[in-house]
Amino acid sequence: MNDLIDLRSDTVTRPTPAMRRAMAEAEVGDDVYHEDPTVNRLEQRAAEIFHKEAAIFVPSGTMGNTIGVKLHTRHGQEVICEARGHVINYELAMMAWFSGCLARPIYSENGILTWDQILPEIRPLHGHYAPTGVIELENTHNIAGGSVYPPEVFDRIADGAHELGLKIHLDGARIFNAATYLNRPVHEITAQADTVMFCLSKGLGAPVGSMLVGTEKDIAAARLYRKRLGGGMRQAGVLAAAGLIALEQMPARLCEDHANARFLADVLNHTKGIRVTHEVQTNIVIFDVGATGIPAPELSARFKSRGVLINPVRGTLMRLVTHLDVPRPACENAAGIIPACL
Ligand SMILES: Cc1ncc(COP(=O)(O)O)c(C=O)c1O
């Protein structure tokens, strides 16, 4: 796969040489006994960076979201989320399966919900209604094209929710991309979230792992849910060592991915029949190929035959994601290949 220009997702990044060295040299212990010094350090650094009381290392973003929803809900409640959110569309109905909750999706064109949209959907316990358990928000929003919550919009939702006694779980799989776009530290843009899940394994380049941050009490409970889900990982310091590099060093380079995404979006917008559907704020570009007359899966196959991997999303939409393993020269190659496939 090394010669391919893989723009399917930022999950495809491979660990850097520094990560591989750190993994080989990692000090480890049994993390289920809390005895892995490298995991402990990663969890402590994540809590510090997010200005939260505690953090837990989990194998995946899906597990982090699953635990986040579980912490703030009881069976028979609803989870308010955006209609194209990861938690409702791409996590195998985990909130129903593990937490016994239904999603209450709200559609927003750019993936960014507002308090005015959310308030009418909040339900009390009633003869007919399931009550709202938690509000789940996604920043950046993946399928809406890597869009970023304006901090005042996010904080207004959190304030409104907290006044009603509701918690906010933030799917911040790409929260460092949001922070890069806003030029603000992550702790400022997540201060009002009760729990935040973020991924080390996407744009930050670690091979495996996500973090859940929140209060001491919530993270202590999360440790038990992680074990129930089979996520107690023993000598996980080998993974946490790469995670520490991802956390400490990799956010500073995300601006390169954003510039590459804007560069490719510009190429797409100048390609006949293709239209980028949104303002590109971070590393995700959603584009509509309907006017080319070529079905998205067919176009994806044509790109692949020329060495560029880009996935169809749904209908006439496709998505490309820039990342660490597709530097500018590779993007320039892709920019030549894409128009030639039409
Ligand atoms: C917004 C968002 N949340 C959660 C996840 C889940 O992460 P994982 O693949 O590590 O389970 C993803 C994965 O792509 C994502 O894009």
PDB file of N, CA and C in Angstrom, residues 126-226:
ATOM      1  N   HIS A 126     -42.196  11.141  30.823  1.00  0.00           N
ATOM      2  CA  HIS A 126     -43.596  11.480  30.573  1.00  0.00           C
ATOM      3  C   HIS A 126     -44.307  10.170  30.269  1.00  0.00           C
ATOM      4  N   GLY A 127     -45.631  10.195  30.322  1.00  0.00           N
ATOM      5  CA  GLY A 127     -46.401   8.991  30.038  1.00  0.00           C
ATOM      6  C   GLY A 127     -46.062   8.349  28.709  1.00  0.00           C
ATOM      7  N   HIS A 128     -45.565   9.141  27.738  1.00  0.00           N
ATOM      8  CA  HIS A 128     -45.240   8.599  26.429  1.00  0.00           C
ATOM      9  C   HIS A 128     -43.771   8.712  26.054  1.00  0.00           C
ATOM     10  N   TYR A 129     -43.038   9.583  26.725  1.00  0.00           N
ATOM     11  CA  TYR A 129     -41.699   9.913  26.238  1.00  0.00           C
ATOM     12  C   TYR A 129     -40.591   9.256  27.042  1.00  0.00           C
ATOM     13  N   ALA A 130     -39.521   8.908  26.319  1.00  0.00           N
ATOM     14  CA  ALA A 130     -38.269   8.566  27.002  1.00  0.00           C
ATOM     15  C   ALA A 130     -37.533   9.871  27.297  1.00  0.00           C
ATOM     16  N   PRO A 131     -37.022  10.023  28.501  1.00  0.00           N
ATOM     17  CA  PRO A 131     -36.346  11.283  28.821  1.00  0.00           C
ATOM     18  C   PRO A 131     -34.961  11.377  28.188  1.00  0.00           C
ATOM     19  N   THR A 132     -34.517  12.612  27.988  1.00  0.00           N
ATOM     20  CA  THR A 132     -33.166  12.835  27.472  1.00  0.00           C
ATOM     21  C   THR A 132     -32.148  12.458  28.552  1.00  0.00           C
ATOM     22  N   GLY A 133     -31.136  11.694  28.142  1.00  0.00           N
ATOM     23  CA  GLY A 133     -30.097  11.302  29.096  1.00  0.00           C
ATOM     24  C   GLY A 133     -28.856  12.152  28.980  1.00  0.00           C
ATOM     25  N   VAL A 134     -28.425  12.413  27.732  1.00  0.00           N
ATOM     26  CA  VAL A 134     -27.181  13.153  27.522  1.00  0.00           C
ATOM     27  C   VAL A 134     -27.235  13.818  26.146  1.00  0.00           C
ATOM     28  N   ILE A 135     -26.457  14.869  25.986  1.00  0.00           N
ATOM     29  CA  ILE A 135     -26.283  15.502  24.675  1.00  0.00           C
ATOM     30  C   ILE A 135     -24.889  15.160  24.186  1.00  0.00           C
ATOM     31  N   GLU A 136     -24.837  14.596  22.974  1.00  0.00           N
ATOM     32  CA  GLU A 136     -23.546  14.174  22.415  1.00  0.00           C
ATOM     33  C   GLU A 136     -23.245  15.071  21.217  1.00  0.00           C
ATOM     34  N   LEU A 137     -22.068  15.676  21.205  1.00  0.00           N
ATOM     35  CA  LEU A 137     -21.680  16.577  20.115  1.00  0.00           C
ATOM     36  C   LEU A 137     -20.380  16.079  19.495  1.00  0.00           C
ATOM     37  N   GLU A 138     -20.180  16.405  18.216  1.00  0.00           N
ATOM     38  CA  GLU A 138     -18.988  15.912  17.497  1.00  0.00           C
ATOM     39  C   GLU A 138     -18.184  17.100  16.963  1.00  0.00           C
ATOM     40  N   ASN A 139     -16.924  17.206  17.391  1.00  0.00           N
ATOM     41  CA  ASN A 139     -16.082  18.343  17.007  1.00  0.00           C
ATOM     42  C   ASN A 139     -14.652  17.842  16.781  1.00  0.00           C
ATOM     43  N   THR A 140     -14.153  17.843  15.522  1.00  0.00           N
ATOM     44  CA  THR A 140     -14.807  18.276  14.318  1.00  0.00           C
ATOM     45  C   THR A 140     -15.849  17.244  13.872  1.00  0.00           C
ATOM     46  N   HIS A 141     -16.775  17.694  13.037  1.00  0.00           N
ATOM     47  CA  HIS A 141     -17.798  16.765  12.569  1.00  0.00           C
ATOM     48  C   HIS A 141     -17.299  16.084  11.294  1.00  0.00           C
ATOM     49  N   ASN A 142     -17.177  14.772  11.382  1.00  0.00           N
ATOM     50  CA  ASN A 142     -16.560  13.994  10.304  1.00  0.00           C
ATOM     51  C   ASN A 142     -17.333  14.107   8.983  1.00  0.00           C
ATOM     52  N   ILE A 143     -18.549  13.603   8.971  1.00  0.00           N
ATOM     53  CA  ILE A 143     -19.268  13.480   7.696  1.00  0.00           C
ATOM     54  C   ILE A 143     -19.809  14.827   7.195  1.00  0.00           C
ATOM     55  N   ALA A 144     -19.865  15.808   8.069  1.00  0.00           N
ATOM     56  CA  ALA A 144     -20.227  17.158   7.608  1.00  0.00           C
ATOM     57  C   ALA A 144     -18.987  17.905   7.112  1.00  0.00           C
ATOM     58  N   GLY A 145     -17.867  17.199   6.939  1.00  0.00           N
ATOM     59  CA  GLY A 145     -16.711  17.812   6.295  1.00  0.00           C
ATOM     60  C   GLY A 145     -15.727  18.459   7.258  1.00  0.00           C
ATOM     61  N   GLY A 146     -15.538  17.850   8.416  1.00  0.00           N
ATOM     62  CA  GLY A 146     -14.515  18.349   9.348  1.00  0.00           C
ATOM     63  C   GLY A 146     -14.850  19.722   9.918  1.00  0.00           C
ATOM     64  N   SER A 147     -16.154  20.007  10.038  1.00  0.00           N
ATOM     65  CA  SER A 147     -16.550  21.342  10.510  1.00  0.00           C
ATOM     66  C   SER A 147     -16.282  21.487  12.011  1.00  0.00           C
ATOM     67  N   VAL A 148     -16.083  22.730  12.413  1.00  0.00           N
ATOM     68  CA  VAL A 148     -15.633  23.049  13.769  1.00  0.00           C
ATOM     69  C   VAL A 148     -16.722  23.817  14.512  1.00  0.00           C
ATOM     70  N   TYR A 149     -16.985  23.437  15.767  1.00  0.00           N
ATOM     71  CA  TYR A 149     -17.924  24.204  16.594  1.00  0.00           C
ATOM     72  C   TYR A 149     -17.349  25.562  16.930  1.00  0.00           C
ATOM     73  N   PRO A 150     -18.013  26.666  16.589  1.00  0.00           N
ATOM     74  CA  PRO A 150     -17.599  27.953  17.155  1.00  0.00           C
ATOM     75  C   PRO A 150     -17.710  27.835  18.679  1.00  0.00           C
ATOM     76  N   PRO A 151     -16.673  28.217  19.419  1.00  0.00           N
ATOM     77  CA  PRO A 151     -16.693  27.995  20.874  1.00  0.00           C
ATOM     78  C   PRO A 151     -17.942  28.549  21.552  1.00  0.00           C
ATOM     79  N   GLU A 152     -18.448  29.707  21.089  1.00  0.00           N
ATOM     80  CA  GLU A 152     -19.614  30.287  21.770  1.00  0.00           C
ATOM     81  C   GLU A 152     -20.876  29.445  21.532  1.00  0.00           C
ATOM     82  N   VAL A 153     -20.941  28.759  20.375  1.00  0.00           N
ATOM     83  CA  VAL A 153     -22.096  27.887  20.088  1.00  0.00           C
ATOM     84  C   VAL A 153     -22.041  26.654  20.995  1.00  0.00           C
ATOM     85  N   PHE A 154     -20.834  26.097  21.114  1.00  0.00           N
ATOM     86  CA  PHE A 154     -20.644  24.927  21.976  1.00  0.00           C
ATOM     87  C   PHE A 154     -20.961  25.283  23.432  1.00  0.00           C
ATOM     88  N   ASP A 155     -20.429  26.412  23.884  1.00  0.00           N
ATOM     89  CA  ASP A 155     -20.608  26.790  25.292  1.00  0.00           C
ATOM     90  C   ASP A 155     -22.074  27.105  25.603  1.00  0.00           C
ATOM     91  N   ARG A 156     -22.773  27.680  24.632  1.00  0.00           N
ATOM     92  CA  ARG A 156     -24.206  27.973  24.848  1.00  0.00           C
ATOM     93  C   ARG A 156     -24.981  26.662  25.048  1.00  0.00           C
ATOM     94  N   ILE A 157     -24.649  25.649  24.247  1.00  0.00           N
ATOM     95  CA  ILE A 157     -25.324  24.352  24.410  1.00  0.00           C
ATOM     96  C   ILE A 157     -25.014  23.787  25.799  1.00  0.00           C
ATOM     97  N   ALA A 158     -23.734  23.837  26.168  1.00  0.00           N
ATOM     98  CA  ALA A 158     -23.341  23.253  27.460  1.00  0.00           C
ATOM     99  C   ALA A 158     -24.008  23.996  28.617  1.00  0.00           C
ATOM    100  N   ASP A 159     -24.039  25.322  28.538  1.00  0.00           N
ATOM    101  CA  ASP A 159     -24.674  26.085  29.621  1.00  0.00           C
ATOM    102  C   ASP A 159     -26.149  25.717  29.732  1.00  0.00           C
ATOM    103  N   GLY A 160     -26.825  25.669  28.576  1.00  0.00           N
ATOM    104  CA  GLY A 160     -28.249  25.326  28.576  1.00  0.00           C
ATOM    105  C   GLY A 160     -28.475  23.931  29.136  1.00  0.00           C
ATOM    106  N   ALA A 161     -27.643  22.994  28.712  1.00  0.00           N
ATOM    107  CA  ALA A 161     -27.782  21.615  29.179  1.00  0.00           C
ATOM    108  C   ALA A 161     -27.556  21.542  30.685  1.00  0.00           C
ATOM    109  N   HIS A 162     -26.500  22.185  31.142  1.00  0.00           N
ATOM    110  CA  HIS A 162     -26.175  22.103  32.570  1.00  0.00           C
ATOM    111  C   HIS A 162     -27.265  22.732  33.433  1.00  0.00           C
ATOM    112  N   GLU A 163     -27.867  23.816  32.920  1.00  0.00           N
ATOM    113  CA  GLU A 163     -28.979  24.423  33.688  1.00  0.00           C
ATOM    114  C   GLU A 163     -30.123  23.435  33.876  1.00  0.00           C
ATOM    115  N   LEU A 164     -30.281  22.524  32.896  1.00  0.00           N
ATOM    116  CA  LEU A 164     -31.359  21.528  32.986  1.00  0.00           C
ATOM    117  C   LEU A 164     -30.872  20.231  33.631  1.00  0.00           C
ATOM    118  N   GLY A 165     -29.642  20.220  34.107  1.00  0.00           N
ATOM    119  CA  GLY A 165     -29.110  19.023  34.778  1.00  0.00           C
ATOM    120  C   GLY A 165     -28.632  17.949  33.815  1.00  0.00           C
ATOM    121  N   LEU A 166     -28.419  18.333  32.532  1.00  0.00           N
ATOM    122  CA  LEU A 166     -27.958  17.352  31.548  1.00  0.00           C
ATOM    123  C   LEU A 166     -26.461  17.501  31.305  1.00  0.00           C
ATOM    124  N   LYS A 167     -25.811  16.379  30.962  1.00  0.00           N
ATOM    125  CA  LYS A 167     -24.370  16.387  30.709  1.00  0.00           C
ATOM    126  C   LYS A 167     -24.096  16.441  29.203  1.00  0.00           C
ATOM    127  N   ILE A 168     -22.857  16.864  28.899  1.00  0.00           N
ATOM    128  CA  ILE A 168     -22.384  16.880  27.507  1.00  0.00           C
ATOM    129  C   ILE A 168     -21.261  15.869  27.353  1.00  0.00           C
ATOM    130  N   HIS A 169     -21.433  14.924  26.419  1.00  0.00           N
ATOM    131  CA  HIS A 169     -20.301  14.075  26.014  1.00  0.00           C
ATOM    132  C   HIS A 169     -19.839  14.567  24.646  1.00  0.00           C
ATOM    133  N   LEU A 170     -18.553  14.858  24.561  1.00  0.00           N
ATOM    134  CA  LEU A 170     -17.999  15.358  23.300  1.00  0.00           C
ATOM    135  C   LEU A 170     -17.222  14.254  22.602  1.00  0.00           C
ATOM    136  N   ASP A 171     -17.656  13.926  21.373  1.00  0.00           N
ATOM    137  CA  ASP A 171     -16.844  13.081  20.498  1.00  0.00           C
ATOM    138  C   ASP A 171     -15.834  14.016  19.846  1.00  0.00           C
ATOM    139  N   GLY A 172     -14.670  14.086  20.479  1.00  0.00           N
ATOM    140  CA  GLY A 172     -13.607  14.954  19.963  1.00  0.00           C
ATOM    141  C   GLY A 172     -12.529  14.122  19.300  1.00  0.00           C
ATOM    142  N   ALA A 173     -12.961  13.142  18.503  1.00  0.00           N
ATOM    143  CA  ALA A 173     -11.989  12.289  17.794  1.00  0.00           C
ATOM    144  C   ALA A 173     -10.905  13.156  17.158  1.00  0.00           C
ATOM    145  N   ARG A 174     -11.322  14.291  16.582  1.00  0.00           N
ATOM    146  CA  ARG A 174     -10.370  15.201  15.927  1.00  0.00           C
ATOM    147  C   ARG A 174     -10.376  16.573  16.603  1.00  0.00           C
ATOM    148  N   ILE A 175     -10.405  16.586  17.928  1.00  0.00           N
ATOM    149  CA  ILE A 175     -10.503  17.878  18.635  1.00  0.00           C
ATOM    150  C   ILE A 175      -9.246  18.712  18.434  1.00  0.00           C
ATOM    151  N   PHE A 176      -8.103  18.070  18.213  1.00  0.00           N
ATOM    152  CA  PHE A 176      -6.892  18.871  17.978  1.00  0.00           C
ATOM    153  C   PHE A 176      -6.951  19.574  16.616  1.00  0.00           C
ATOM    154  N   ASN A 177      -7.678  18.979  15.658  1.00  0.00           N
ATOM    155  CA  ASN A 177      -7.885  19.685  14.393  1.00  0.00           C
ATOM    156  C   ASN A 177      -8.751  20.924  14.621  1.00  0.00           C
ATOM    157  N   ALA A 178      -9.759  20.780  15.471  1.00  0.00           N
ATOM    158  CA  ALA A 178     -10.617  21.933  15.780  1.00  0.00           C
ATOM    159  C   ALA A 178      -9.798  23.019  16.464  1.00  0.00           C
ATOM    160  N   ALA A 179      -8.969  22.619  17.420  1.00  0.00           N
ATOM    161  CA  ALA A 179      -8.150  23.588  18.162  1.00  0.00           C
ATOM    162  C   ALA A 179      -7.175  24.295  17.220  1.00  0.00           C
ATOM    163  N   THR A 180      -6.643  23.544  16.248  1.00  0.00           N
ATOM    164  CA  THR A 180      -5.717  24.128  15.271  1.00  0.00           C
ATOM    165  C   THR A 180      -6.444  25.175  14.435  1.00  0.00           C
ATOM    166  N   TYR A 181      -7.641  24.819  13.983  1.00  0.00           N
ATOM    167  CA  TYR A 181      -8.416  25.760  13.166  1.00  0.00           C
ATOM    168  C   TYR A 181      -8.721  27.042  13.949  1.00  0.00           C
ATOM    169  N   LEU A 182      -9.097  26.868  15.211  1.00  0.00           N
ATOM    170  CA  LEU A 182      -9.495  28.019  16.032  1.00  0.00           C
ATOM    171  C   LEU A 182      -8.298  28.744  16.631  1.00  0.00           C
ATOM    172  N   ASN A 183      -7.123  28.086  16.544  1.00  0.00           N
ATOM    173  CA  ASN A 183      -5.917  28.640  17.170  1.00  0.00           C
ATOM    174  C   ASN A 183      -6.130  28.866  18.671  1.00  0.00           C
ATOM    175  N   ARG A 184      -6.761  27.876  19.291  1.00  0.00           N
ATOM    176  CA  ARG A 184      -7.016  27.929  20.738  1.00  0.00           C
ATOM    177  C   ARG A 184      -6.552  26.608  21.354  1.00  0.00           C
ATOM    178  N   PRO A 185      -6.121  26.596  22.612  1.00  0.00           N
ATOM    179  CA  PRO A 185      -5.762  25.323  23.238  1.00  0.00           C
ATOM    180  C   PRO A 185      -6.997  24.428  23.429  1.00  0.00           C
ATOM    181  N   VAL A 186      -6.785  23.121  23.378  1.00  0.00           N
ATOM    182  CA  VAL A 186      -7.947  22.213  23.480  1.00  0.00           C
ATOM    183  C   VAL A 186      -8.706  22.405  24.791  1.00  0.00           C
ATOM    184  N   HIS A 187      -8.007  22.733  25.868  1.00  0.00           N
ATOM    185  CA  HIS A 187      -8.726  22.839  27.147  1.00  0.00           C
ATOM    186  C   HIS A 187      -9.730  23.980  27.130  1.00  0.00           C
ATOM    187  N   GLU A 188      -9.456  25.015  26.330  1.00  0.00           N
ATOM    188  CA  GLU A 188     -10.416  26.127  26.281  1.00  0.00           C
ATOM    189  C   GLU A 188     -11.680  25.722  25.524  1.00  0.00           C
ATOM    190  N   ILE A 189     -11.511  24.979  24.436  1.00  0.00           N
ATOM    191  CA  ILE A 189     -12.697  24.680  23.613  1.00  0.00           C
ATOM    192  C   ILE A 189     -13.467  23.458  24.133  1.00  0.00           C
ATOM    193  N   THR A 190     -12.923  22.792  25.167  1.00  0.00           N
ATOM    194  CA  THR A 190     -13.632  21.636  25.737  1.00  0.00           C
ATOM    195  C   THR A 190     -13.965  21.847  27.216  1.00  0.00           C
ATOM    196  N   ALA A 191     -13.745  23.065  27.699  1.00  0.00           N
ATOM    197  CA  ALA A 191     -13.893  23.304  29.145  1.00  0.00           C
ATOM    198  C   ALA A 191     -15.303  22.943  29.628  1.00  0.00           C
ATOM    199  N   GLN A 192     -16.304  23.184  28.800  1.00  0.00           N
ATOM    200  CA  GLN A 192     -17.696  22.966  29.238  1.00  0.00           C
ATOM    201  C   GLN A 192     -18.183  21.536  29.020  1.00  0.00           C
ATOM    202  N   ALA A 193     -17.367  20.695  28.389  1.00  0.00           N
ATOM    203  CA  ALA A 193     -17.798  19.299  28.175  1.00  0.00           C
ATOM    204  C   ALA A 193     -17.562  18.506  29.444  1.00  0.00           C
ATOM    205  N   ASP A 194     -18.497  17.609  29.764  1.00  0.00           N
ATOM    206  CA  ASP A 194     -18.332  16.800  30.982  1.00  0.00           C
ATOM    207  C   ASP A 194     -17.362  15.658  30.739  1.00  0.00           C
ATOM    208  N   THR A 195     -17.467  15.027  29.569  1.00  0.00           N
ATOM    209  CA  THR A 195     -16.461  14.047  29.160  1.00  0.00           C
ATOM    210  C   THR A 195     -16.070  14.346  27.713  1.00  0.00           C
ATOM    211  N   VAL A 196     -14.799  14.092  27.413  1.00  0.00           N
ATOM    212  CA  VAL A 196     -14.305  14.261  26.045  1.00  0.00           C
ATOM    213  C   VAL A 196     -13.590  12.991  25.639  1.00  0.00           C
ATOM    214  N   MET A 197     -13.976  12.442  24.498  1.00  0.00           N
ATOM    215  CA  MET A 197     -13.197  11.369  23.888  1.00  0.00           C
ATOM    216  C   MET A 197     -12.371  12.005  22.782  1.00  0.00           C
ATOM    217  N   PHE A 198     -11.072  11.703  22.737  1.00  0.00           N
ATOM    218  CA  PHE A 198     -10.292  12.123  21.563  1.00  0.00           C
ATOM    219  C   PHE A 198      -9.385  10.985  21.134  1.00  0.00           C
ATOM    220  N   CYS A 199      -9.047  10.975  19.837  1.00  0.00           N
ATOM    221  CA  CYS A 199      -8.290   9.862  19.259  1.00  0.00           C
ATOM    222  C   CYS A 199      -6.822  10.236  19.093  1.00  0.00           C
ATOM    223  N   LEU A 200      -5.963   9.321  19.511  1.00  0.00           N
ATOM    224  CA  LEU A 200      -4.523   9.438  19.253  1.00  0.00           C
ATOM    225  C   LEU A 200      -4.186   8.842  17.897  1.00  0.00           C
ATOM    226  N   SER A 201      -5.089   8.005  17.408  1.00  0.00           N
ATOM    227  CA  SER A 201      -4.787   7.141  16.264  1.00  0.00           C
ATOM    228  C   SER A 201      -5.228   7.711  14.926  1.00  0.00           C
ATOM    229  N   LYS A 202      -5.736   8.950  14.920  1.00  0.00           N
ATOM    230  CA  LYS A 202      -6.165   9.516  13.629  1.00  0.00           C
ATOM    231  C   LYS A 202      -5.093  10.500  13.163  1.00  0.00           C
ATOM    232  N   GLY A 203      -5.410  11.773  13.072  1.00  0.00           N
ATOM    233  CA  GLY A 203      -4.428  12.732  12.568  1.00  0.00           C
ATOM    234  C   GLY A 203      -3.163  12.813  13.405  1.00  0.00           C
ATOM    235  N   LEU A 204      -3.225  12.387  14.672  1.00  0.00           N
ATOM    236  CA  LEU A 204      -2.040  12.478  15.530  1.00  0.00           C
ATOM    237  C   LEU A 204      -1.070  11.327  15.288  1.00  0.00           C
ATOM    238  N   GLY A 205      -1.494  10.315  14.534  1.00  0.00           N
ATOM    239  CA  GLY A 205      -0.556   9.337  14.001  1.00  0.00           C
ATOM    240  C   GLY A 205      -0.232   8.121  14.857  1.00  0.00           C
ATOM    241  N   ALA A 206      -0.753   8.009  16.060  1.00  0.00           N
ATOM    242  CA  ALA A 206      -0.459   6.813  16.877  1.00  0.00           C
ATOM    243  C   ALA A 206      -1.102   5.591  16.227  1.00  0.00           C
ATOM    244  N   PRO A 207      -0.526   4.411  16.422  1.00  0.00           N
ATOM    245  CA  PRO A 207      -1.098   3.229  15.767  1.00  0.00           C
ATOM    246  C   PRO A 207      -2.431   2.801  16.362  1.00  0.00           C
ATOM    247  N   VAL A 208      -2.618   3.016  17.668  1.00  0.00           N
ATOM    248  CA  VAL A 208      -3.817   2.527  18.368  1.00  0.00           C
ATOM    249  C   VAL A 208      -4.136   3.472  19.512  1.00  0.00           C
ATOM    250  N   GLY A 209      -5.423   3.686  19.756  1.00  0.00           N
ATOM    251  CA  GLY A 209      -5.774   4.267  21.039  1.00  0.00           C
ATOM    252  C   GLY A 209      -6.480   5.598  21.011  1.00  0.00           C
ATOM    253  N   SER A 210      -7.343   5.758  22.010  1.00  0.00           N
ATOM    254  CA  SER A 210      -8.073   7.000  22.242  1.00  0.00           C
ATOM    255  C   SER A 210      -8.080   7.255  23.734  1.00  0.00           C
ATOM    256  N   MET A 211      -8.487   8.467  24.104  1.00  0.00           N
ATOM    257  CA  MET A 211      -8.537   8.835  25.519  1.00  0.00           C
ATOM    258  C   MET A 211      -9.943   9.320  25.852  1.00  0.00           C
ATOM    259  N   LEU A 212     -10.347   9.061  27.099  1.00  0.00           N
ATOM    260  CA  LEU A 212     -11.564   9.673  27.615  1.00  0.00           C
ATOM    261  C   LEU A 212     -11.143  10.493  28.830  1.00  0.00           C
ATOM    262  N   VAL A 213     -11.511  11.777  28.839  1.00  0.00           N
ATOM    263  CA  VAL A 213     -11.149  12.630  29.974  1.00  0.00           C
ATOM    264  C   VAL A 213     -12.413  13.160  30.639  1.00  0.00           C
ATOM    265  N   GLY A 214     -12.326  13.384  31.956  1.00  0.00           N
ATOM    266  CA  GLY A 214     -13.480  13.882  32.709  1.00  0.00           C
ATOM    267  C   GLY A 214     -13.153  13.995  34.180  1.00  0.00           C
ATOM    268  N   THR A 215     -14.177  13.891  35.019  1.00  0.00           N
ATOM    269  CA  THR A 215     -13.943  13.986  36.472  1.00  0.00           C
ATOM    270  C   THR A 215     -13.325  12.680  36.977  1.00  0.00           C
ATOM    271  N   GLU A 216     -12.691  12.764  38.178  1.00  0.00           N
ATOM    272  CA  GLU A 216     -12.142  11.554  38.826  1.00  0.00           C
ATOM    273  C   GLU A 216     -13.227  10.485  38.931  1.00  0.00           C
ATOM    274  N   LYS A 217     -14.427  10.933  39.355  1.00  0.00           N
ATOM    275  CA  LYS A 217     -15.521   9.987  39.605  1.00  0.00           C
ATOM    276  C   LYS A 217     -15.923   9.279  38.308  1.00  0.00           C
ATOM    277  N   ASP A 218     -16.087  10.071  37.244  1.00  0.00           N
ATOM    278  CA  ASP A 218     -16.498   9.474  35.968  1.00  0.00           C
ATOM    279  C   ASP A 218     -15.415   8.539  35.417  1.00  0.00           C
ATOM    280  N   ILE A 219     -14.167   8.934  35.549  1.00  0.00           N
ATOM    281  CA  ILE A 219     -13.111   8.098  34.972  1.00  0.00           C
ATOM    282  C   ILE A 219     -12.920   6.819  35.814  1.00  0.00           C
ATOM    283  N   ALA A 220     -13.164   6.897  37.110  1.00  0.00           N
ATOM    284  CA  ALA A 220     -13.111   5.670  37.935  1.00  0.00           C
ATOM    285  C   ALA A 220     -14.206   4.703  37.467  1.00  0.00           C
ATOM    286  N   ALA A 221     -15.383   5.228  37.189  1.00  0.00           N
ATOM    287  CA  ALA A 221     -16.479   4.381  36.684  1.00  0.00           C
ATOM    288  C   ALA A 221     -16.136   3.873  35.280  1.00  0.00           C
ATOM    289  N   ALA A 222     -15.499   4.736  34.484  1.00  0.00           N
ATOM    290  CA  ALA A 222     -15.125   4.352  33.113  1.00  0.00           C
ATOM    291  C   ALA A 222     -14.172   3.154  33.115  1.00  0.00           C
ATOM    292  N   ARG A 223     -13.302   3.098  34.125  1.00  0.00           N
ATOM    293  CA  ARG A 223     -12.356   1.984  34.222  1.00  0.00           C
ATOM    294  C   ARG A 223     -13.098   0.640  34.320  1.00  0.00           C
ATOM    295  N   LEU A 224     -14.204   0.640  35.032  1.00  0.00           N
ATOM    296  CA  LEU A 224     -14.975  -0.607  35.178  1.00  0.00           C
ATOM    297  C   LEU A 224     -15.712  -0.934  33.871  1.00  0.00           C
ATOM    298  N   TYR A 225     -16.255   0.098  33.228  1.00  0.00           N
ATOM    299  CA  TYR A 225     -16.935  -0.163  31.942  1.00  0.00           C
ATOM    300  C   TYR A 225     -15.932  -0.638  30.898  1.00  0.00           C
ATOM    301  N   ARG A 226     -14.735  -0.044  30.900  1.00  0.00           N
ATOM    302  CA  ARG A 226     -13.717  -0.480  29.934  1.00  0.00           C
ATOM    303  C   ARG A 226     -13.408  -1.962  30.138  1.00  0.00           C
TER     304      ARG A 226
END
